[in-house]
Coordinates of C-alpha atoms and ligand atoms in Angstrom, one line a residue:
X153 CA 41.1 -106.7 -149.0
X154 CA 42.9 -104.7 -146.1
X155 CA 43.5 -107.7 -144.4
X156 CA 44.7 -109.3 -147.5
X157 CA 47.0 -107.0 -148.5
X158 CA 48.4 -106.4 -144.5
X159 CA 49.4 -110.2 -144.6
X160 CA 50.7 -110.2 -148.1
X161 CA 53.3 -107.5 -147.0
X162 CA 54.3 -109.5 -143.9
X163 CA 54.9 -112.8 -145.7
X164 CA 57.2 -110.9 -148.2
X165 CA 59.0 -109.4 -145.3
X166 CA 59.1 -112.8 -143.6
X167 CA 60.5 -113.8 -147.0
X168 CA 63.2 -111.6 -147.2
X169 CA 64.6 -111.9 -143.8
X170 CA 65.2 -115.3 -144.5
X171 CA 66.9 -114.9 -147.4
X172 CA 69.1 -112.6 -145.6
X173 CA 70.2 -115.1 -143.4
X174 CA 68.1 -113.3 -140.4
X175 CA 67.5 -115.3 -137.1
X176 CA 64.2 -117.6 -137.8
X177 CA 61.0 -115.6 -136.6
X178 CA 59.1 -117.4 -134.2
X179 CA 56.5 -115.7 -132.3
X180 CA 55.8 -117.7 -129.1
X181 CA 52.0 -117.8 -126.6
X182 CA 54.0 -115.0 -124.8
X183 CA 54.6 -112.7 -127.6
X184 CA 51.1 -113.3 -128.7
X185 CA 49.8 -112.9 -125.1
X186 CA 51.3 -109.3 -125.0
X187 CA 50.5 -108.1 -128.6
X188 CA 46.9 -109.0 -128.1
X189 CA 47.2 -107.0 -125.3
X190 CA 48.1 -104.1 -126.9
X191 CA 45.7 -104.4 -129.3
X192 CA 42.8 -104.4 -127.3
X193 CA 44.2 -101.6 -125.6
X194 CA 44.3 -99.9 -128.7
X195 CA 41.1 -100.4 -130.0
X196 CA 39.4 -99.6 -126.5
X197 CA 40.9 -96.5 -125.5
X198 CA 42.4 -94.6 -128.7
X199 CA 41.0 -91.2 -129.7
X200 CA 38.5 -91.6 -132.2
X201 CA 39.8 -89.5 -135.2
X202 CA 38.0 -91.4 -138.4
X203 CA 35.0 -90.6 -136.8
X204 CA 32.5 -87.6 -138.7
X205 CA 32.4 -85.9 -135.3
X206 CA 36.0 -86.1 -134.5
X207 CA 36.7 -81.9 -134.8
X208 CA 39.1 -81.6 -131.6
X209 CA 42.7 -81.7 -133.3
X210 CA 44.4 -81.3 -136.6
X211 CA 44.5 -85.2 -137.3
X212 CA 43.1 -86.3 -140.9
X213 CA 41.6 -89.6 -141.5
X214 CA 44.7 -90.8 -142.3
X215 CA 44.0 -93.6 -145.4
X216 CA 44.7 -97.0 -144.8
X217 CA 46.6 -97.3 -147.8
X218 CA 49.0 -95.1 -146.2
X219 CA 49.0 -96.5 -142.9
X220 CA 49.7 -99.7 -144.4
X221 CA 52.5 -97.9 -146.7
X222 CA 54.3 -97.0 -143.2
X223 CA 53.7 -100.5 -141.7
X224 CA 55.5 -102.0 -145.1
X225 CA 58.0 -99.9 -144.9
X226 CA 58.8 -100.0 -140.8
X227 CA 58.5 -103.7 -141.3
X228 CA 62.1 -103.3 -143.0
X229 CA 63.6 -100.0 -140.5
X230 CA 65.0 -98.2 -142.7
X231 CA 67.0 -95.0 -141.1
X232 CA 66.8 -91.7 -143.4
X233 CA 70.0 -90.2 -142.4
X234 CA 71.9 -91.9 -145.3
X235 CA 71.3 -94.0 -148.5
X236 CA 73.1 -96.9 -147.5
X237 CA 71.0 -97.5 -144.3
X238 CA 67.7 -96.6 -146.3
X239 CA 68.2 -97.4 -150.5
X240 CA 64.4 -97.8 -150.9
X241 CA 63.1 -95.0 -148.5
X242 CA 65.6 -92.3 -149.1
X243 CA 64.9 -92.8 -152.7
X244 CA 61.3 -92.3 -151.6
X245 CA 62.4 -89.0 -149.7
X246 CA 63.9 -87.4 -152.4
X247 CA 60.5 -87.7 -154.7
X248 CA 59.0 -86.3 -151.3
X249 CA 61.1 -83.6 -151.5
X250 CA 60.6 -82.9 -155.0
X251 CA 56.4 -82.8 -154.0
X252 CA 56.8 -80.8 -151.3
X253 CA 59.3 -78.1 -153.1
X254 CA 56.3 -77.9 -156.0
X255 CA 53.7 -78.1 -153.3
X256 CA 55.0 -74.4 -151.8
X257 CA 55.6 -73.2 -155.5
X258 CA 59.2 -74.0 -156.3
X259 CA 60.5 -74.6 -160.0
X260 CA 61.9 -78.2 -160.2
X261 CA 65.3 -78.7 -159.5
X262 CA 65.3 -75.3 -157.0
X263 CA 64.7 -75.2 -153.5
X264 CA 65.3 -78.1 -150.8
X265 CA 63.0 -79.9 -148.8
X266 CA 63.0 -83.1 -146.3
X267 CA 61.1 -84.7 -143.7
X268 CA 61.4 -84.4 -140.0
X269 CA 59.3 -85.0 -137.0
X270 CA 57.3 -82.2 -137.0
X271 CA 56.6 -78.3 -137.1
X272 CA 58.3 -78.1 -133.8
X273 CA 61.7 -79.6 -135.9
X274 CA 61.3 -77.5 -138.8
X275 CA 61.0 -74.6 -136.9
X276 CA 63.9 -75.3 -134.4
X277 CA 65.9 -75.8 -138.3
X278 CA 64.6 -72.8 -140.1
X279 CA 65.5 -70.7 -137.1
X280 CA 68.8 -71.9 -137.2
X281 CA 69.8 -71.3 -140.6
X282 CA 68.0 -67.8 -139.9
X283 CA 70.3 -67.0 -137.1
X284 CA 73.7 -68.0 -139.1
X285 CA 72.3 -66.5 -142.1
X286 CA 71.9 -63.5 -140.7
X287 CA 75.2 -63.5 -138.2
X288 CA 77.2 -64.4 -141.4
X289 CA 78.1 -60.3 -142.3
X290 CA 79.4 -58.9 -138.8
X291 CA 81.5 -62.1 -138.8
X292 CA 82.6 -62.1 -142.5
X293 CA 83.7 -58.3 -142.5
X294 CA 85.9 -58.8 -139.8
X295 CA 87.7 -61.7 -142.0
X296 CA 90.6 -61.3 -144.8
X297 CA 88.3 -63.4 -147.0
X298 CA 84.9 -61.1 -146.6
X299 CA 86.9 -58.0 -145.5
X300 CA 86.6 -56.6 -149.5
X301 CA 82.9 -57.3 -150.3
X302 CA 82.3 -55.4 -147.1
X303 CA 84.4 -52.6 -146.9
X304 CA 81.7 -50.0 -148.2
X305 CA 79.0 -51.6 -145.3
X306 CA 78.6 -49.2 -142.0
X307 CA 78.7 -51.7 -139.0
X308 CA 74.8 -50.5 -138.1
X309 CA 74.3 -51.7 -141.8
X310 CA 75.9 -55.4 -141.4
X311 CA 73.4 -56.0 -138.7
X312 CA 70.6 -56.8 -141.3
X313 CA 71.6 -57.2 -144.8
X314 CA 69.5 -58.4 -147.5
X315 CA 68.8 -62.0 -148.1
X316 CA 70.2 -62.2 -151.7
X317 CA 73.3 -60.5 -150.9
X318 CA 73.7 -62.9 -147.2
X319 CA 73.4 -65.7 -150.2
X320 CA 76.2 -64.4 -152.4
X321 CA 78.5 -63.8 -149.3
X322 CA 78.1 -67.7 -148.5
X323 CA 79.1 -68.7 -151.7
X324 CA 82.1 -66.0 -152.0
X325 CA 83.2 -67.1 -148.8
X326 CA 82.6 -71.0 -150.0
X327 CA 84.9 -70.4 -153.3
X328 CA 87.4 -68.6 -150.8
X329 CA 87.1 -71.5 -148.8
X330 CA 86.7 -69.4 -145.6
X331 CA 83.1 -70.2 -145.0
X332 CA 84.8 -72.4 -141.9
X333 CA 86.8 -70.2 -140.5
X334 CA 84.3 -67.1 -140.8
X335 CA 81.3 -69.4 -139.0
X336 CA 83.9 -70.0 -136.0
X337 CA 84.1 -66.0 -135.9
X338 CA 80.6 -65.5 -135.7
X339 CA 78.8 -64.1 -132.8
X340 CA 76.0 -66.2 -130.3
X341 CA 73.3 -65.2 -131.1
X342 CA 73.2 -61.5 -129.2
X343 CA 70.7 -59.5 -129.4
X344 CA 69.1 -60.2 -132.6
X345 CA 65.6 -60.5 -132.9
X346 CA 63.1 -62.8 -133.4
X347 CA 59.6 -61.6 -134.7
X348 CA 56.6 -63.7 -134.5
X349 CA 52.8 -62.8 -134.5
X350 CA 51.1 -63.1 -131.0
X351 CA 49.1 -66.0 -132.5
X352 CA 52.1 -68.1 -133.4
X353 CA 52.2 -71.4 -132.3
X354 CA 54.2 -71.9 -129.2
X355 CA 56.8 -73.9 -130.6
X356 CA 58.6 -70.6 -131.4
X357 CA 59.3 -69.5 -128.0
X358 CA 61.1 -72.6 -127.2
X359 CA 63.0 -72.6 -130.5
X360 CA 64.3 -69.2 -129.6
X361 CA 65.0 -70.3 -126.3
X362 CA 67.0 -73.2 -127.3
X363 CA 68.6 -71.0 -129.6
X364 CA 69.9 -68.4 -127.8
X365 CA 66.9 -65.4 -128.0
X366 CA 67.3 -63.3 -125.0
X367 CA 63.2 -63.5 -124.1
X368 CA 62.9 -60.0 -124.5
X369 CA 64.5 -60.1 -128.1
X370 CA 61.2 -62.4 -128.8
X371 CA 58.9 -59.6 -130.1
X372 CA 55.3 -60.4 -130.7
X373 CA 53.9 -58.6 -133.1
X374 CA 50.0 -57.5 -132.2
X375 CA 47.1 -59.1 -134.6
X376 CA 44.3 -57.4 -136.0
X377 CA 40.7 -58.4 -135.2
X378 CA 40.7 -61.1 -138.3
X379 CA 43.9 -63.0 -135.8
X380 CA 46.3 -61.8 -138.7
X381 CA 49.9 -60.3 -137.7
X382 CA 49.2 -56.6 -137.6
X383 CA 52.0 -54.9 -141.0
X384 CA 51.7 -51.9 -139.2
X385 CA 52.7 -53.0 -135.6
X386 CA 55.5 -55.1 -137.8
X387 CA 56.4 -52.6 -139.5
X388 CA 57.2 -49.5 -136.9
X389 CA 59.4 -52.6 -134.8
X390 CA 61.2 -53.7 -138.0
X391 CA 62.3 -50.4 -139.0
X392 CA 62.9 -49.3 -135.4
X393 CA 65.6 -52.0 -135.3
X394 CA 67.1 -51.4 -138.6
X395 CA 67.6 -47.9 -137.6
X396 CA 69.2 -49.1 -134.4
X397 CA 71.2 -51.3 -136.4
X398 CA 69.6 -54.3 -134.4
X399 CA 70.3 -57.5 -136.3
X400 CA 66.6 -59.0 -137.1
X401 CA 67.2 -62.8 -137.2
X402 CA 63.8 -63.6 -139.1
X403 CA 60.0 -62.2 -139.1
X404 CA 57.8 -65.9 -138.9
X405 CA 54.6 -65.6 -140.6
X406 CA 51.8 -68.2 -139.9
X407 CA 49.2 -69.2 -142.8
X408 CA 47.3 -71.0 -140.6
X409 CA 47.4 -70.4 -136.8
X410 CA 47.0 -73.3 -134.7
X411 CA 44.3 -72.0 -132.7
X412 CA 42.3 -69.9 -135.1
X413 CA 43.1 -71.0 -138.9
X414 CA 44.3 -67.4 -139.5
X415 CA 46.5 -66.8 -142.4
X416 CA 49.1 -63.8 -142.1
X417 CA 48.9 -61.3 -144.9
X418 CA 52.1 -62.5 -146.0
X419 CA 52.4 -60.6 -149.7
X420 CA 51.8 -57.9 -147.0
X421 CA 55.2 -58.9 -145.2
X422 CA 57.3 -59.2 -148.4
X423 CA 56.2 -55.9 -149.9
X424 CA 57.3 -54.9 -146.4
X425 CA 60.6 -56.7 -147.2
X426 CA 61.2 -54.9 -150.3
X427 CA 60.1 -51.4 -149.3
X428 CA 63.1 -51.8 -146.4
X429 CA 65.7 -53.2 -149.1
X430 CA 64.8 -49.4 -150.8
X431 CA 64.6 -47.6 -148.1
X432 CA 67.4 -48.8 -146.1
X433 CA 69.4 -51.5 -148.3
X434 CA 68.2 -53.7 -145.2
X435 CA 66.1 -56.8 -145.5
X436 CA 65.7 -59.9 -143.3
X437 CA 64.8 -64.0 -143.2
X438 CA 61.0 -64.7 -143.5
X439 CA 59.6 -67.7 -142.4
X440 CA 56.5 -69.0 -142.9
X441 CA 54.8 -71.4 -140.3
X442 CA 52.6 -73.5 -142.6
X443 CA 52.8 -77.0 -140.9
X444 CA 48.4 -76.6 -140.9
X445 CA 48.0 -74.5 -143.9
X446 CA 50.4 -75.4 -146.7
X447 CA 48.5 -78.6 -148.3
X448 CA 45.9 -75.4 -149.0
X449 CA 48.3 -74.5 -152.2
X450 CA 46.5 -77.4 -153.6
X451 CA 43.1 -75.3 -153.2
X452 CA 43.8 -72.4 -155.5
X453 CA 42.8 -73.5 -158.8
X454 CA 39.4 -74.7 -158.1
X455 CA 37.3 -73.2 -160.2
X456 CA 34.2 -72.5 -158.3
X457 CA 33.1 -69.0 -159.3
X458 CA 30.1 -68.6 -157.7
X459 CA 31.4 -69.1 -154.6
X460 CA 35.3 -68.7 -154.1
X461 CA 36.6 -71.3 -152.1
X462 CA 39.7 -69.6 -150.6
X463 CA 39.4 -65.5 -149.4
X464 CA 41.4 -63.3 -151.8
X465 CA 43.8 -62.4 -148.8
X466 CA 44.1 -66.0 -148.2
X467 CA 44.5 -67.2 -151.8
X468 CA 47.2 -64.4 -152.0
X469 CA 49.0 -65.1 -149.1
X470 CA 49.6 -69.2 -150.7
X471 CA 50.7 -67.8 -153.6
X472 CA 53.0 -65.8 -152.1
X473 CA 54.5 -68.9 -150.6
X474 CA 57.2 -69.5 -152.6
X475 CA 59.1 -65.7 -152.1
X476 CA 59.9 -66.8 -148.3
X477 CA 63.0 -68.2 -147.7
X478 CA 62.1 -71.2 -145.9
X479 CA 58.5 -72.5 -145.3
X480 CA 57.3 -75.4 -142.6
X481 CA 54.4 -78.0 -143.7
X482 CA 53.0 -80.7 -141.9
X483 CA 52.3 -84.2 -144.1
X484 CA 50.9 -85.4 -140.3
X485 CA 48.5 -82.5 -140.4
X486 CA 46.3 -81.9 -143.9
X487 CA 48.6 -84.4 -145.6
X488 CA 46.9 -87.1 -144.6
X489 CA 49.8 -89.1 -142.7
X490 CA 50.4 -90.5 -140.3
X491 CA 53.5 -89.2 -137.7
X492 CA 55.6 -88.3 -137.5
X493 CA 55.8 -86.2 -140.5
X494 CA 57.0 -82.6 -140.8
X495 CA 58.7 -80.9 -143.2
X496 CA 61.4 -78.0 -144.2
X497 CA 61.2 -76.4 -147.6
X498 CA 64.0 -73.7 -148.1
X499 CA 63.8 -71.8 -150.8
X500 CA 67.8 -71.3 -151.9
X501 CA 69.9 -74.1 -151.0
X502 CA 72.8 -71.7 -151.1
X503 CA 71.6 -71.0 -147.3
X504 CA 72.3 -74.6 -146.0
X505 CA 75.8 -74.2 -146.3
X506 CA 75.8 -72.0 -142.8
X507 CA 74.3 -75.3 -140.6
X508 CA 76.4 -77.9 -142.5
X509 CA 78.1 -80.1 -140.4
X510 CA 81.7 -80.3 -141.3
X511 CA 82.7 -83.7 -139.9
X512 CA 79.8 -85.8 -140.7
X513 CA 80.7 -89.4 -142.3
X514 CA 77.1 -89.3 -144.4
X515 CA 78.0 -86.8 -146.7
X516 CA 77.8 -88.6 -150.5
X517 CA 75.6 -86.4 -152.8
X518 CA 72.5 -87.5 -154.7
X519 CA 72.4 -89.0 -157.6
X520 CA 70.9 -86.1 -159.1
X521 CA 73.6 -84.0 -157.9
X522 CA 71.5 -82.4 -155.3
X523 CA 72.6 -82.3 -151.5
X524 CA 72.6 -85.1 -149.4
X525 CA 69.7 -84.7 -145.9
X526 CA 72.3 -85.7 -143.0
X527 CA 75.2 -83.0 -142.9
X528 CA 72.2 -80.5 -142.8
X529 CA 69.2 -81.8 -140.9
X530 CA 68.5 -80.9 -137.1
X531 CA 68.0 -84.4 -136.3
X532 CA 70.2 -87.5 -136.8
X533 CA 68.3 -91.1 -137.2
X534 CA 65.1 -90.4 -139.1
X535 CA 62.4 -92.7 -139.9
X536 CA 62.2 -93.8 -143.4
X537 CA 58.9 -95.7 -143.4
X538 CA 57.7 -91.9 -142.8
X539 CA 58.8 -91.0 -145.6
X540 CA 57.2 -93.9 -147.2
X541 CA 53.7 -93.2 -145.9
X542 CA 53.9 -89.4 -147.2
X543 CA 54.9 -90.6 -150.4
X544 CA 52.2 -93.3 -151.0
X545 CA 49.8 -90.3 -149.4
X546 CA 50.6 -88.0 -152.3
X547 CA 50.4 -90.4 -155.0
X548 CA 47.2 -91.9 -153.4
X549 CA 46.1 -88.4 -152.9
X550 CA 47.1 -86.2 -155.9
X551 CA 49.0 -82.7 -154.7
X552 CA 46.3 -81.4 -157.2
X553 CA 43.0 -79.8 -157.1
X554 CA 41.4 -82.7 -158.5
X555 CA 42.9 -84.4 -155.3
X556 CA 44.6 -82.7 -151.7
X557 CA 42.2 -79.6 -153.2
X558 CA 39.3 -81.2 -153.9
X559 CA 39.3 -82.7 -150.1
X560 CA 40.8 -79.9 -148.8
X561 CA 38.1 -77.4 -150.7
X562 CA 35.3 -79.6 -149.2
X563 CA 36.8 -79.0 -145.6
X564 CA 36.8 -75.2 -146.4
X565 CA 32.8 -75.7 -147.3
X566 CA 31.9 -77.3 -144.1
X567 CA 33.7 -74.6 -142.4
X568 CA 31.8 -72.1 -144.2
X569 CA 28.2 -74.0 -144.0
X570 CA 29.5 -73.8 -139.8
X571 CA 30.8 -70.2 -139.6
X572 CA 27.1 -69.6 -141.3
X573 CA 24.9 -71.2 -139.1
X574 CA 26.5 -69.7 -136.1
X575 CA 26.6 -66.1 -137.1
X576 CA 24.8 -63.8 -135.4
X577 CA 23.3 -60.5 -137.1
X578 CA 25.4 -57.6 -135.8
X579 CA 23.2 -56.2 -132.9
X580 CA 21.4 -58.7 -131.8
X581 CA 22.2 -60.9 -129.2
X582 CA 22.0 -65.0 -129.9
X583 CA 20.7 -67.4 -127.1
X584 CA 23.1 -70.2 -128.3
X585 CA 26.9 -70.8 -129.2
X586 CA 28.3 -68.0 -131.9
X587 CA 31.0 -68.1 -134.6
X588 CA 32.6 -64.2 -134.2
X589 CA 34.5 -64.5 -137.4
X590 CA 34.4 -66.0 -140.8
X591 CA 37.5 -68.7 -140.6
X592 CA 40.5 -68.0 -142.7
X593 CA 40.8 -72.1 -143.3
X594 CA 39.3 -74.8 -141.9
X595 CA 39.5 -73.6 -138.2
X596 CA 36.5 -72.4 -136.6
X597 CA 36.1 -70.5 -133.0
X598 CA 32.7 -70.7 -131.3
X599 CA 32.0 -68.9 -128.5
X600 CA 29.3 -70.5 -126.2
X601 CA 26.2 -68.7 -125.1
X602 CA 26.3 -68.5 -121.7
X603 CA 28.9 -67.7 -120.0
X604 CA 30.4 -71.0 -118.5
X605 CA 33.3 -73.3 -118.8
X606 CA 34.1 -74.3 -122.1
X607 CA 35.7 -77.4 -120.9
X608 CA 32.5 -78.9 -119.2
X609 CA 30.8 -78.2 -122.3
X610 CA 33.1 -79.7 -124.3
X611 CA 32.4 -83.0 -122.1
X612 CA 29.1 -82.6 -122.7
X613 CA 29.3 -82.6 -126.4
X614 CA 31.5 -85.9 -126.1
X615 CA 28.5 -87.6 -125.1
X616 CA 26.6 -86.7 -128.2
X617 CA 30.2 -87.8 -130.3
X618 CA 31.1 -84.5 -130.7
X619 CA 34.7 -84.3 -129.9
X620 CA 36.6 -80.4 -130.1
X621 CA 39.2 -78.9 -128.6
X622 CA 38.8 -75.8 -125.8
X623 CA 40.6 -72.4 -126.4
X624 CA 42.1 -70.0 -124.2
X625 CA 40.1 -67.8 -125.2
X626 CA 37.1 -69.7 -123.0
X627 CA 36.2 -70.8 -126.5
X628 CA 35.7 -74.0 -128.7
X629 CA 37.8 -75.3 -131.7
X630 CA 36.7 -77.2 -134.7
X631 CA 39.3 -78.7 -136.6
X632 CA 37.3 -79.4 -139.8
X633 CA 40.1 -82.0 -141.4
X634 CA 37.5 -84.2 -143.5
X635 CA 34.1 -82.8 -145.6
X636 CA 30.9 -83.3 -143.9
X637 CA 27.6 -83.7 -145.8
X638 CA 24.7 -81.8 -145.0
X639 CA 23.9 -84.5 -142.7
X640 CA 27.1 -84.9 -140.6
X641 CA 26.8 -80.9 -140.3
X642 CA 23.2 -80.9 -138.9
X643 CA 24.3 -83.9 -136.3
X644 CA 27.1 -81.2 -135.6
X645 CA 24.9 -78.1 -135.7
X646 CA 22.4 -79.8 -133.2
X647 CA 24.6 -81.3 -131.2
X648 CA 26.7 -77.7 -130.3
X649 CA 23.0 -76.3 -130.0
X650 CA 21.5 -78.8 -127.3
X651 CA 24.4 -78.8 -124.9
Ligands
PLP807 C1 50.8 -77.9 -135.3 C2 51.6 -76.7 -135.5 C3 52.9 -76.6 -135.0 C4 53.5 -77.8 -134.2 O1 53.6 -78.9 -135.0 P1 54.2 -80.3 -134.6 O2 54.1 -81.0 -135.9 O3 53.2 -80.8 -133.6 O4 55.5 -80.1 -134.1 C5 53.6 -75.5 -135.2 N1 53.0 -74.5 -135.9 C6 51.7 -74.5 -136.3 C7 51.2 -73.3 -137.1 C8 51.0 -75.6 -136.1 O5 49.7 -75.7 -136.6

């Protein structure tokens, strides 16, 4: 049927380029020679991710529906940055958009949301509206136009206003149409602040590189033993630099770290955010890195009493989701497709207006009357048969829990059923591999049981088609990104047992 469908999609491809008066297709011994080629290559060497052993990375058994969804697609190029080079897949985006802005909690028709190449991309973009956001005030008060709203705010106070009232100043400066002008008066970056929990992903130190952190304004905030960002720690630094009248340029909270599966306590962070807006009538930009986690939304209303499939921390912190300003999810990751596909959901569109590019020619607003993706996005060309893929991945897989959360639940299990066969009764020491805490999502740590390098034993446990991942920690990872039976477990089990 695969097959089938694969060809029928190339003949109507074939079709169409005729009618368009395209160059007659004609692949010759060569071309055949070399694609061959590739193939085998391909189907020789490539890491073996559909496999029920493959735990080493956060790639899901990506459909072949979906695969054949981008293929379709790709077949035609289509280029995201505007309509008129992508009708189909643009249209396609925007009902992407729409999923993803429900996905993280949004009401319809609020919040803004598109596709890019990655985590890495969303962050680089969330970080940058952060930055202007937050650099908008000192600039503004020093402006005929922003001079009045102002007046009553002590320069120490400008540094880190609240979020809502940053918002309002865009759009006051927007209706003054001085939003231009007050951007040009803005200052680099400075010395604002960047906050990010030590078990970030890596990604944010080169964002706030290439964005002009000074690397000692790159606090990392400490973790408690459960890898979470410790409030406390977070706390004392935030309100140390609102005192100093040090602008903070965003906190970034993870639900999901990349090495452990940890989810920040992020209700935690906003009731944090609130008590400084009463305190001080200061707040600040929060992020939320969920490029591994965020699909887990789709988790929270199974009903599974006897057994709760999400922590109550962890269940709270994705429903707090949709109270941080902007939020990164990965389709590529738990979405099940294939890459590149990342994604930026920003809570108040309002902010956009500080990264817009003012001399872009693809500029036309939607149909719907939302805003257009190129004046805003970080990067220019993008592909639209991604956008295709993630599209025909949520429709195929349901952003429900009768769908995403069903699959994703079942990940969460086998995780569990791991975690459990690899704890060790406080006190007593195990003669074999141990899991030291009970995973947050899907992400589990083992520690082996002698002390020896966990690379070499990671080898080994290729050869019984076990494949993970090695931590820095001298560790294991298990990326658990498709449900195991009790079977597939036990092959698992064993296999991290006998090596
Ligand atoms: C994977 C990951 C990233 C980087 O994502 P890319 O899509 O590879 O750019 C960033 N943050 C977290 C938490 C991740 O898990």
């Amino acid at each position: 049927m695969t097959e089938r469908i694969a060809g029928e999609l190339v003949r109507d491809y074939l079709r169409w380029r005729r009618s368009s008066g395209g160059a007659p297709v004609h692949t010759d011994a060569e071309a055949r020679g070399l694609l061959r080629t590739l193939s085998r290559r391909m189907a020789e060497r490539s890491t073996p991710w559909p496999a029920p052993g493959y735990l080493a990375h956060m790639t899901g058994d990506t459909p072949v529906a979906v695969t054949l969804a981008y293929l379709c697609a790709l077949l035609y190029n289509p280029n995201n940055i505007a309509p008129e080079t992508s009708p189909v897949t643009t249209e396609l985006e925007y009902e992407v958009a729409d999923d993803l802005c429900r996905l993280v909690g949004h009401a319809p028709g609020t919040g803004w949301a598109h596709l890019c190449s990655g985590a890495h991309a969303a962050g680089y973009e969330a970080l940058w509206i952060a930055r202007n956001l937050t650099a908008l005030a000192p600039a503004a008060a020093r402006h005929p136009a922003g001079r009045d709203v102002l007046a009553d705010v002590s320069p120490a106070r400008l540094a880190n206003l609240p979020v809502p009232f940053l918002l309002d100043l865009v759009e006051r400066l927007a209706a003054r149409d001085a939003l231009d002008e007050v951007r040009r008066l803005r200052a680099p970056v400075g010395d604002a602040a960047l906050l990010v929990g030590r078990t970030a992903h890596y990604a944010w130190t080169k964002a706030a590189d290439l964005l002009g952190f000074a690397e000692d304004r790159v606090e990392p905030v400490g973790v408690d033993r459960n890898h979470r960002m410790d409030l406390a720690d977070l706390r004392a630094r935030v309100e140390r630099l609102i005192v100093a009248g040090r602008p903070i340029a965003a906190v970034v909270c993870t639900v999901g770290t990349t090495t452990e599966g940890a989810v920040d306590d992020l209700a935690g962070v906003l009731q944090l955010r609130t008590a400084c807006e009463r305190r001080f009538g200061a707040g600040f930009p929060i992020h939320v890195d969920a490029a591994y986690g965020g699909y887990f939304r789709t988790v929270l209303d199974v009903e599974d009493t006897d057994a709760p499939t999400l922590k109550p921390e962890v269940a709270s912190a994705l429903r707090a989701l949709p109270y941080a300003d902007s939020v990164t999810v990965d389709p590529h990751k738990c979405g099940q497709a294939p890459y590149p596909a990342g994604a930026l959901v920003v809570r108040d569109r309002r902010a956009l207006a500080v990264v817009a590019a003012r001399d872009g020619c693809f500029g036309e607003p939607r149909p719907d009357g939302g805003l257009p993706f190129a004046p805003y996005t970080l990067e220019g060309a993008r592909p639209g048969a991604a956008a295709a893929a993630v599209w025909a991945a949520h429709r195929l897989g349901g952003l429900h829990t009768g769908g995403y959360g069903t699959l994703l639940a079942g990940c969460l299990d086998t995780a569990r059923h791991l975690h459990e066969a690899f704890t060790v009764p406080l006190g007593t020491v195990a003669p074999g591999p141990t899991s030291p805490y009970a995973p947050d999502l899907a992400v589990l740590n083992l520690t082996p049981g002698a002390p020896g390098d966990a690379r070499a034993w990671s080898a080994r446990l290729r050869e019984s088609g076990l494949w993970v991942s090695t931590t820095r920690a001298g560790g294991i990872r298990l990326c658990v990104m498709k449900p195991l039976d009790t079977r597939g477990r036990r092959h698992v089990e064993q296999s991290l047992r006998l090596t």
